[in-house]
Tab-separated table of C-alpha atoms and ligand atoms in Angstrom:
chain	number	residue	atom	x	y	z
A	267	UNK	CA	97.034	88.028	106.247
A	268	UNK	CA	96.235	91.581	107.985
A	269	UNK	CA	92.424	92.491	108.009
A	270	UNK	CA	92.270	94.362	105.719
A	271	UNK	CA	91.511	97.321	106.995
A	272	UNK	CA	95.216	97.595	108.678
A	273	UNK	CA	96.686	98.052	104.883
A	274	UNK	CA	94.345	100.653	104.101
A	275	UNK	CA	95.812	104.249	104.759
A	276	UNK	CA	92.094	105.322	103.968
A	277	UNK	CA	90.167	104.755	107.024
A	278	UNK	CA	92.618	105.782	109.886
A	279	UNK	CA	93.645	109.090	108.345
A	280	UNK	CA	92.100	109.200	104.967
A	281	UNK	CA	89.272	110.768	103.474
A	282	UNK	CA	86.314	108.470	105.495
A	283	UNK	CA	87.736	109.547	108.451
A	284	UNK	CA	87.797	113.427	107.289
A	285	UNK	CA	84.188	112.672	106.113
A	286	UNK	CA	82.942	111.132	109.340
A	287	UNK	CA	84.595	114.046	111.550
A	288	UNK	CA	83.039	116.641	109.132
A	289	UNK	CA	79.246	115.139	109.359
A	290	UNK	CA	78.857	113.822	113.008
A	291	UNK	CA	77.409	116.386	115.456
A	292	UNK	CA	76.683	118.936	113.023
A	293	UNK	CA	73.922	120.976	112.121
A	294	UNK	CA	72.154	119.981	108.491
A	295	UNK	CA	72.594	123.045	106.424
A	296	UNK	CA	74.020	124.239	102.998
A	297	UNK	CA	77.373	125.029	105.108
A	298	UNK	CA	77.906	121.054	105.420
A	299	UNK	CA	76.617	120.332	101.991
A	300	UNK	CA	79.776	122.122	100.151
A	301	UNK	CA	81.963	121.144	103.094
A	302	UNK	CA	80.638	117.322	102.299
A	303	UNK	CA	80.985	118.307	98.529
A	304	UNK	CA	84.949	119.564	99.080
A	305	UNK	CA	85.541	116.404	100.942
A	306	UNK	CA	84.311	113.638	97.519
A	307	UNK	CA	86.129	115.646	95.421
A	308	UNK	CA	89.454	116.119	97.424
A	309	UNK	CA	89.286	112.431	97.725
A	310	UNK	CA	89.156	111.711	94.126
A	311	UNK	CA	85.397	110.734	94.001
A	312	UNK	CA	85.383	113.027	90.909
A	313	UNK	CA	82.968	116.131	90.073
A	314	UNK	CA	80.479	114.272	88.100
A	315	UNK	CA	80.122	111.635	90.654
A	316	UNK	CA	80.011	114.603	93.586
A	317	UNK	CA	77.698	116.219	92.191
A	318	UNK	CA	75.417	113.530	91.683
A	319	UNK	CA	76.242	111.814	95.308
A	320	UNK	CA	75.121	115.176	96.821
A	321	UNK	CA	72.174	115.692	94.768
A	322	UNK	CA	71.212	112.595	95.466
A	323	UNK	CA	71.453	112.756	99.393
A	324	UNK	CA	69.891	116.166	99.653
A	325	UNK	CA	66.869	113.953	98.098
A	326	UNK	CA	67.193	111.274	100.450
A	327	UNK	CA	67.248	113.756	103.522
A	328	UNK	CA	63.748	114.935	102.251
A	329	UNK	CA	61.825	112.242	101.477
A	330	UNK	CA	63.649	110.110	104.670
A	331	UNK	CA	63.240	113.607	106.528
A	332	UNK	CA	66.699	112.373	107.815
A	333	UNK	CA	67.371	114.856	110.996
A	334	UNK	CA	71.058	114.095	112.213
A	335	UNK	CA	74.047	113.894	110.875
A	336	UNK	CA	74.633	110.816	111.950
A	337	UNK	CA	71.614	109.356	109.663
A	338	UNK	CA	73.754	111.306	106.631
A	339	UNK	CA	76.352	109.882	106.934
A	340	UNK	CA	74.830	106.426	107.340
A	341	UNK	CA	73.021	107.362	104.091
A	342	UNK	CA	75.855	108.906	102.300
A	343	UNK	CA	77.656	105.157	102.766
A	344	UNK	CA	74.856	103.789	101.426
A	345	UNK	CA	74.795	105.301	98.242
A	346	UNK	CA	78.406	105.107	98.021
A	347	UNK	CA	78.274	101.551	98.190
A	348	UNK	CA	75.307	101.365	95.486
A	349	UNK	CA	78.298	102.994	93.304
A	350	UNK	CA	79.906	99.549	93.609
A	351	UNK	CA	76.992	97.692	92.476
A	352	UNK	CA	79.109	96.527	89.238
A	353	UNK	CA	81.771	94.868	91.577
A	354	UNK	CA	79.780	92.019	93.268
A	355	UNK	CA	80.092	88.926	94.739
A	356	UNK	CA	79.085	87.665	90.956
A	357	UNK	CA	81.741	89.297	88.979
A	358	UNK	CA	84.329	90.285	91.162
A	359	UNK	CA	86.523	86.538	91.023
A	360	UNK	CA	88.653	85.958	87.792
A	361	UNK	CA	86.685	83.451	85.969
A	362	UNK	CA	89.074	80.561	85.660
A	363	UNK	CA	87.790	77.292	84.201
A	364	UNK	CA	89.589	73.758	84.677
A	365	UNK	CA	90.665	71.655	82.378
A	366	UNK	CA	91.313	74.519	79.844
A	367	UNK	CA	93.755	77.123	78.775
A	368	UNK	CA	92.777	80.635	80.843
A	369	UNK	CA	94.375	83.330	79.388
A	370	UNK	CA	94.542	87.160	82.022
A	371	UNK	CA	95.816	90.045	79.301
A	372	UNK	CA	97.320	93.060	81.698
A	373	UNK	CA	97.104	95.841	80.232
A	374	UNK	CA	97.930	99.619	81.831
A	375	UNK	CA	100.529	102.843	81.383
A	376	UNK	CA	103.877	102.183	82.846
A	377	UNK	CA	104.577	102.173	86.184
A	378	UNK	CA	101.202	101.362	87.859
A	379	UNK	CA	102.325	98.497	89.013
A	380	UNK	CA	101.368	95.997	85.794
A	381	UNK	CA	104.062	93.857	86.270
A	382	UNK	CA	104.418	93.506	90.177
A	383	UNK	CA	100.373	92.726	90.061
A	384	UNK	CA	101.223	89.849	87.484
A	385	UNK	CA	104.011	88.732	90.128
A	386	UNK	CA	101.015	88.529	92.727
A	387	UNK	CA	98.440	86.917	91.132
A	388	UNK	CA	100.830	84.536	89.961
A	389	UNK	CA	101.776	83.380	93.751
A	390	UNK	CA	98.305	83.003	94.012
A	391	UNK	CA	97.203	80.779	91.038
A	392	UNK	CA	100.673	78.594	91.719
A	393	UNK	CA	99.596	78.673	95.294
A	394	UNK	CA	96.140	77.049	94.430
A	395	UNK	CA	97.569	74.472	92.427
A	396	UNK	CA	97.466	75.847	88.866
A	397	UNK	CA	99.750	75.084	86.531
A	398	UNK	CA	101.012	78.968	85.458
A	399	UNK	CA	103.559	80.663	82.675
A	400	UNK	CA	103.971	84.052	82.401
A	401	UNK	CA	104.180	86.420	79.107
A	402	UNK	CA	107.075	89.245	79.182
A	403	UNK	CA	105.137	90.893	76.231
A	404	UNK	CA	106.397	94.452	77.411
A	405	UNK	CA	109.390	94.391	75.490
A	406	UNK	CA	109.189	98.458	75.414
A	407	UNK	CA	109.996	99.251	78.533
A	408	UNK	CA	113.731	98.840	79.819
A	409	UNK	CA	113.273	96.289	83.182
A	410	UNK	CA	109.894	95.306	82.055
A	411	UNK	CA	111.599	91.244	81.016
A	412	UNK	CA	114.148	91.272	83.607
A	413	UNK	CA	111.423	91.893	86.324
A	414	UNK	CA	108.717	89.421	85.330
A	415	UNK	CA	111.885	87.340	85.174
A	416	UNK	CA	112.601	88.149	88.577
A	417	UNK	CA	108.700	87.466	89.735
A	418	UNK	CA	109.000	84.024	88.286
A	419	UNK	CA	112.040	82.911	90.173
A	420	UNK	CA	110.319	83.696	93.161
A	421	UNK	CA	107.136	82.310	92.307
A	422	UNK	CA	108.484	79.277	90.601
A	423	UNK	CA	106.704	79.949	87.511
A	424	UNK	CA	107.893	79.526	84.302
A	425	UNK	CA	108.583	82.812	81.521
A	426	UNK	CA	108.183	83.343	78.273
A	427	UNK	CA	110.408	85.988	76.687
A	428	UNK	CA	111.951	87.607	73.895
A	429	UNK	CA	114.791	90.088	73.305
A	430	UNK	CA	114.103	93.813	74.667
A	431	UNK	CA	112.624	95.911	71.800
A	432	UNK	CA	110.798	92.853	69.994
A	433	UNK	CA	107.687	92.492	68.459
A	434	UNK	CA	105.321	91.588	72.134
A	435	UNK	CA	103.127	90.247	69.500
A	436	UNK	CA	105.176	87.217	68.987
A	437	UNK	CA	106.240	86.892	73.289
A	438	UNK	CA	102.208	86.861	72.891
A	439	UNK	CA	102.123	84.126	70.693
A	440	UNK	CA	105.611	82.145	72.058
A	441	UNK	CA	103.486	82.044	75.595
A	442	UNK	CA	99.894	80.483	74.677
A	443	UNK	CA	101.641	78.679	71.989
A	444	UNK	CA	103.772	76.934	74.883
A	445	UNK	CA	100.436	76.695	77.176
A	446	UNK	CA	98.377	75.486	75.118
A	447	UNK	CA	100.975	72.610	73.690
A	448	UNK	CA	101.866	72.332	77.069
A	449	UNK	CA	98.517	72.169	79.000
A	450	UNK	CA	98.955	75.301	80.625
A	451	UNK	CA	95.912	76.196	83.146
A	452	UNK	CA	96.684	80.027	82.831
A	453	UNK	CA	98.980	82.004	80.808
A	454	UNK	CA	99.474	85.495	82.511
A	455	UNK	CA	100.268	88.067	79.563
A	456	UNK	CA	101.924	91.417	80.331
A	457	UNK	CA	102.147	94.167	77.843
A	458	UNK	CA	103.182	97.695	76.959
A	459	UNK	CA	102.031	100.516	78.160
A	460	UNK	CA	102.716	103.087	75.915
A	461	UNK	CA	99.498	105.865	75.814
A	462	UNK	CA	100.852	108.505	74.404
A	463	UNK	CA	99.678	107.041	71.331
A	464	UNK	CA	96.279	105.973	71.591
A	465	UNK	CA	96.186	104.664	67.949
A	466	UNK	CA	99.198	102.448	68.228
A	467	UNK	CA	98.111	101.163	71.207
A	468	UNK	CA	95.009	100.327	69.816
A	469	UNK	CA	96.388	98.658	66.560
A	470	UNK	CA	98.945	96.723	69.105
A	471	UNK	CA	96.236	95.252	71.220
A	472	UNK	CA	93.841	94.292	68.461
A	473	UNK	CA	96.723	92.398	67.353
A	474	UNK	CA	97.728	90.576	70.555
A	475	UNK	CA	93.894	89.946	70.742
A	476	UNK	CA	93.889	88.272	67.566
A	477	UNK	CA	97.249	85.610	68.028
A	478	UNK	CA	95.226	84.763	71.649
A	479	UNK	CA	91.818	84.320	69.964
A	480	UNK	CA	93.525	82.092	67.504
A	481	UNK	CA	95.996	80.270	69.358
A	482	UNK	CA	94.332	79.476	71.883
A	483	UNK	CA	90.604	78.804	70.584
A	484	UNK	CA	89.226	80.998	72.945
A	485	UNK	CA	87.109	84.238	72.766
A	486	UNK	CA	86.305	84.621	76.237
A	487	UNK	CA	89.372	85.664	78.462
A	488	UNK	CA	90.202	88.176	80.873
A	489	UNK	CA	91.368	91.488	80.502
A	490	UNK	CA	92.560	93.455	83.176
A	491	UNK	CA	93.349	96.992	83.651
A	492	UNK	CA	95.890	98.146	86.766
A	493	UNK	CA	95.548	101.446	87.438
A	494	UNK	CA	97.361	103.183	90.453
A	495	UNK	CA	95.152	104.658	92.923
A	496	UNK	CA	97.105	107.427	93.930
A	497	UNK	CA	96.993	109.230	90.615
A	498	UNK	CA	93.193	110.102	91.153
A	499	UNK	CA	91.713	111.505	88.067
A	500	UNK	CA	94.812	110.695	85.791
A	501	UNK	CA	93.692	107.198	86.785
A	502	UNK	CA	90.194	107.409	86.085
A	503	UNK	CA	90.981	109.553	82.597
A	504	UNK	CA	93.402	106.104	81.972
A	505	UNK	CA	90.690	104.099	82.309
A	506	UNK	CA	87.972	105.927	79.953
A	507	UNK	CA	90.848	105.462	77.161
A	508	UNK	CA	91.485	101.709	77.501
A	509	UNK	CA	88.109	100.692	78.032
A	510	UNK	CA	87.080	102.392	74.620
A	511	UNK	CA	90.118	100.543	72.881
A	512	UNK	CA	89.845	97.074	74.535
A	513	UNK	CA	87.137	94.830	75.862
A	514	UNK	CA	87.845	95.548	79.479
A	515	UNK	CA	86.920	92.269	82.191
A	516	UNK	CA	88.353	94.142	85.327
A	517	UNK	CA	90.289	96.455	86.742
A	518	UNK	CA	92.945	96.181	89.373
A	519	UNK	CA	93.862	98.831	91.290
A	520	UNK	CA	96.870	99.048	92.980
A	521	UNK	CA	98.729	101.385	95.955
A	522	UNK	CA	95.169	101.230	97.781
A	523	UNK	CA	98.402	101.282	100.817
A	524	UNK	CA	99.671	104.447	99.747
A	525	UNK	CA	96.410	106.567	99.408
A	526	UNK	CA	94.692	108.599	102.243
A	527	UNK	CA	92.166	109.350	99.625
A	528	UNK	CA	90.761	106.018	97.387
A	529	UNK	CA	87.287	107.729	96.608
A	530	UNK	CA	88.688	106.918	92.375
A	531	UNK	CA	87.503	103.260	92.952
A	532	UNK	CA	83.415	104.204	93.048
A	533	UNK	CA	83.426	105.787	89.609
A	534	UNK	CA	86.003	103.518	87.666
A	535	UNK	CA	83.388	101.069	88.484
A	536	UNK	CA	80.391	102.705	88.158
A	537	UNK	CA	81.771	104.545	84.592
A	538	UNK	CA	83.319	102.027	83.257
A	539	UNK	CA	80.575	99.174	84.183
A	540	UNK	CA	83.193	96.646	84.998
A	541	UNK	CA	84.232	95.022	88.155
A	542	UNK	CA	87.271	95.614	90.237
A	543	UNK	CA	89.197	92.255	90.835
A	544	UNK	CA	92.173	92.833	92.926
A	545	UNK	CA	93.686	96.220	94.847
A	546	UNK	CA	96.798	95.920	95.841
A	547	UNK	CA	97.894	97.119	99.544
A	548	UNK	CA	101.802	96.837	98.993
A	549	UNK	CA	105.065	95.666	97.673
A	550	UNK	CA	105.169	92.324	99.174
A	551	UNK	CA	104.086	89.338	97.465
A	552	UNK	CA	101.429	88.438	99.156
A	553	UNK	CA	99.761	92.399	98.857
A	554	UNK	CA	97.112	91.891	96.488
A	555	UNK	CA	93.481	91.036	97.786
A	556	UNK	CA	91.108	90.000	95.316
A	557	UNK	CA	88.493	92.509	95.845
A	558	UNK	CA	85.414	91.829	98.348
A	559	UNK	CA	83.032	95.019	98.162
A	560	UNK	CA	81.476	93.642	101.855
A	561	UNK	CA	85.480	93.550	103.525
A	562	UNK	CA	86.404	96.849	101.728
A	563	UNK	CA	83.110	99.046	102.624
A	564	UNK	CA	83.273	97.804	106.396
A	565	UNK	CA	87.398	98.404	105.888
A	566	UNK	CA	86.508	102.113	104.647
A	567	UNK	CA	83.812	103.246	106.758
A	568	UNK	CA	83.939	101.490	110.202
B	203	GDP	P1	104.776	98.567	85.996
B	203	GDP	O1	105.330	99.412	85.179
B	203	GDP	O2	102.987	98.865	85.662
B	203	GDP	O3	104.824	97.032	85.076
B	203	GDP	O4	105.002	98.824	87.159
B	203	GDP	P2	105.542	98.267	88.575
B	203	GDP	O5	105.225	96.942	88.477
B	203	GDP	O6	106.880	97.743	88.058
B	203	GDP	O7	105.617	98.551	89.873
B	203	GDP	C1	106.015	100.324	89.892
B	203	GDP	C2	105.871	100.684	91.505
B	203	GDP	O8	104.700	100.542	92.132
B	203	GDP	C3	106.907	99.312	91.929
B	203	GDP	O9	108.213	100.198	92.935
B	203	GDP	C4	105.770	98.729	92.645
B	203	GDP	O10	106.810	98.016	94.025
B	203	GDP	C5	105.586	99.329	93.282
B	203	GDP	N1	104.160	99.128	93.152
B	203	GDP	C6	103.005	98.273	92.418
B	203	GDP	N2	102.154	97.726	93.220
B	203	GDP	C7	101.785	98.530	94.608
B	203	GDP	C8	100.816	98.448	95.695
B	203	GDP	O11	99.916	98.024	95.731
B	203	GDP	N3	101.667	99.005	96.642
B	203	GDP	C9	102.530	99.584	96.802
B	203	GDP	N4	102.668	100.257	97.923
B	203	GDP	N5	103.563	99.371	95.680
B	203	GDP	C10	102.974	98.719	94.780
């Protein structure tokens, strides 16, 4: 595997590079804080967190009597690292137990990379020796079922499906029942991401949750929200809505290779108080990384 920093657009030409450029060698004055504010907002960190960060930074500068821009850069790095507190090593790994069926329910709006991420996760789990099955629960989007089947073929993972337009809950029912009866280790469940009607989405996800609980006997399973990191504040808004309507256990941030920003990672994990579990760094089957905070921070800043 290539080092993470080679797969991110960010460190070389992106925001953190610019941040370093903007800060190093400068005098600490109001102009500098203003420039910093602008850069943080441009990076998709969001208005609220930007204001919070600049305030925290100003406080640190006066409390710790920081004098040089290098010290400020380092301080900002520490403040940003602290925003990843909900994505620490203890909770970024998938919760998988041996000897039982583990469920991964995958949610998110269309086009964010749900199906692709499902294929990549299926491959990872299969390679690690797990018996994996996928439920093609996005019966709404025209090509979703074929796409899941394609991933199934490529990874050698069985896919449970029904016709386009059929009830997603029925597909989930079939998948969980089959997985349970035939002793699968992991069932990965795709869902449709129609966000235009929040009430309908909520009802559908509630129904799916109920079926999973009844068929698997599990109440404690992974519900992972997929967010496209190139959509910036829109992604943050999606995260807020999904967090209201389902019990999320983690986040998958896709297309990290395609954004020179990437700052969205900080407000998402901190505001939702949920860990980032994976980041997508390309379209290939190997291009999904388990999120490792330390590795990420190093790749972003160094
Ligand atoms: P879905 O509608 O949420 O199921 O989205 P898809 O899985 O169909 O993905 C939409 C597009 O995004 C496809 O062209 C994928 O190849 C692409 N994609 C998904 N994840 C990544 C990623 O991490 N990096 C890049 N560059 N493209 C990705």
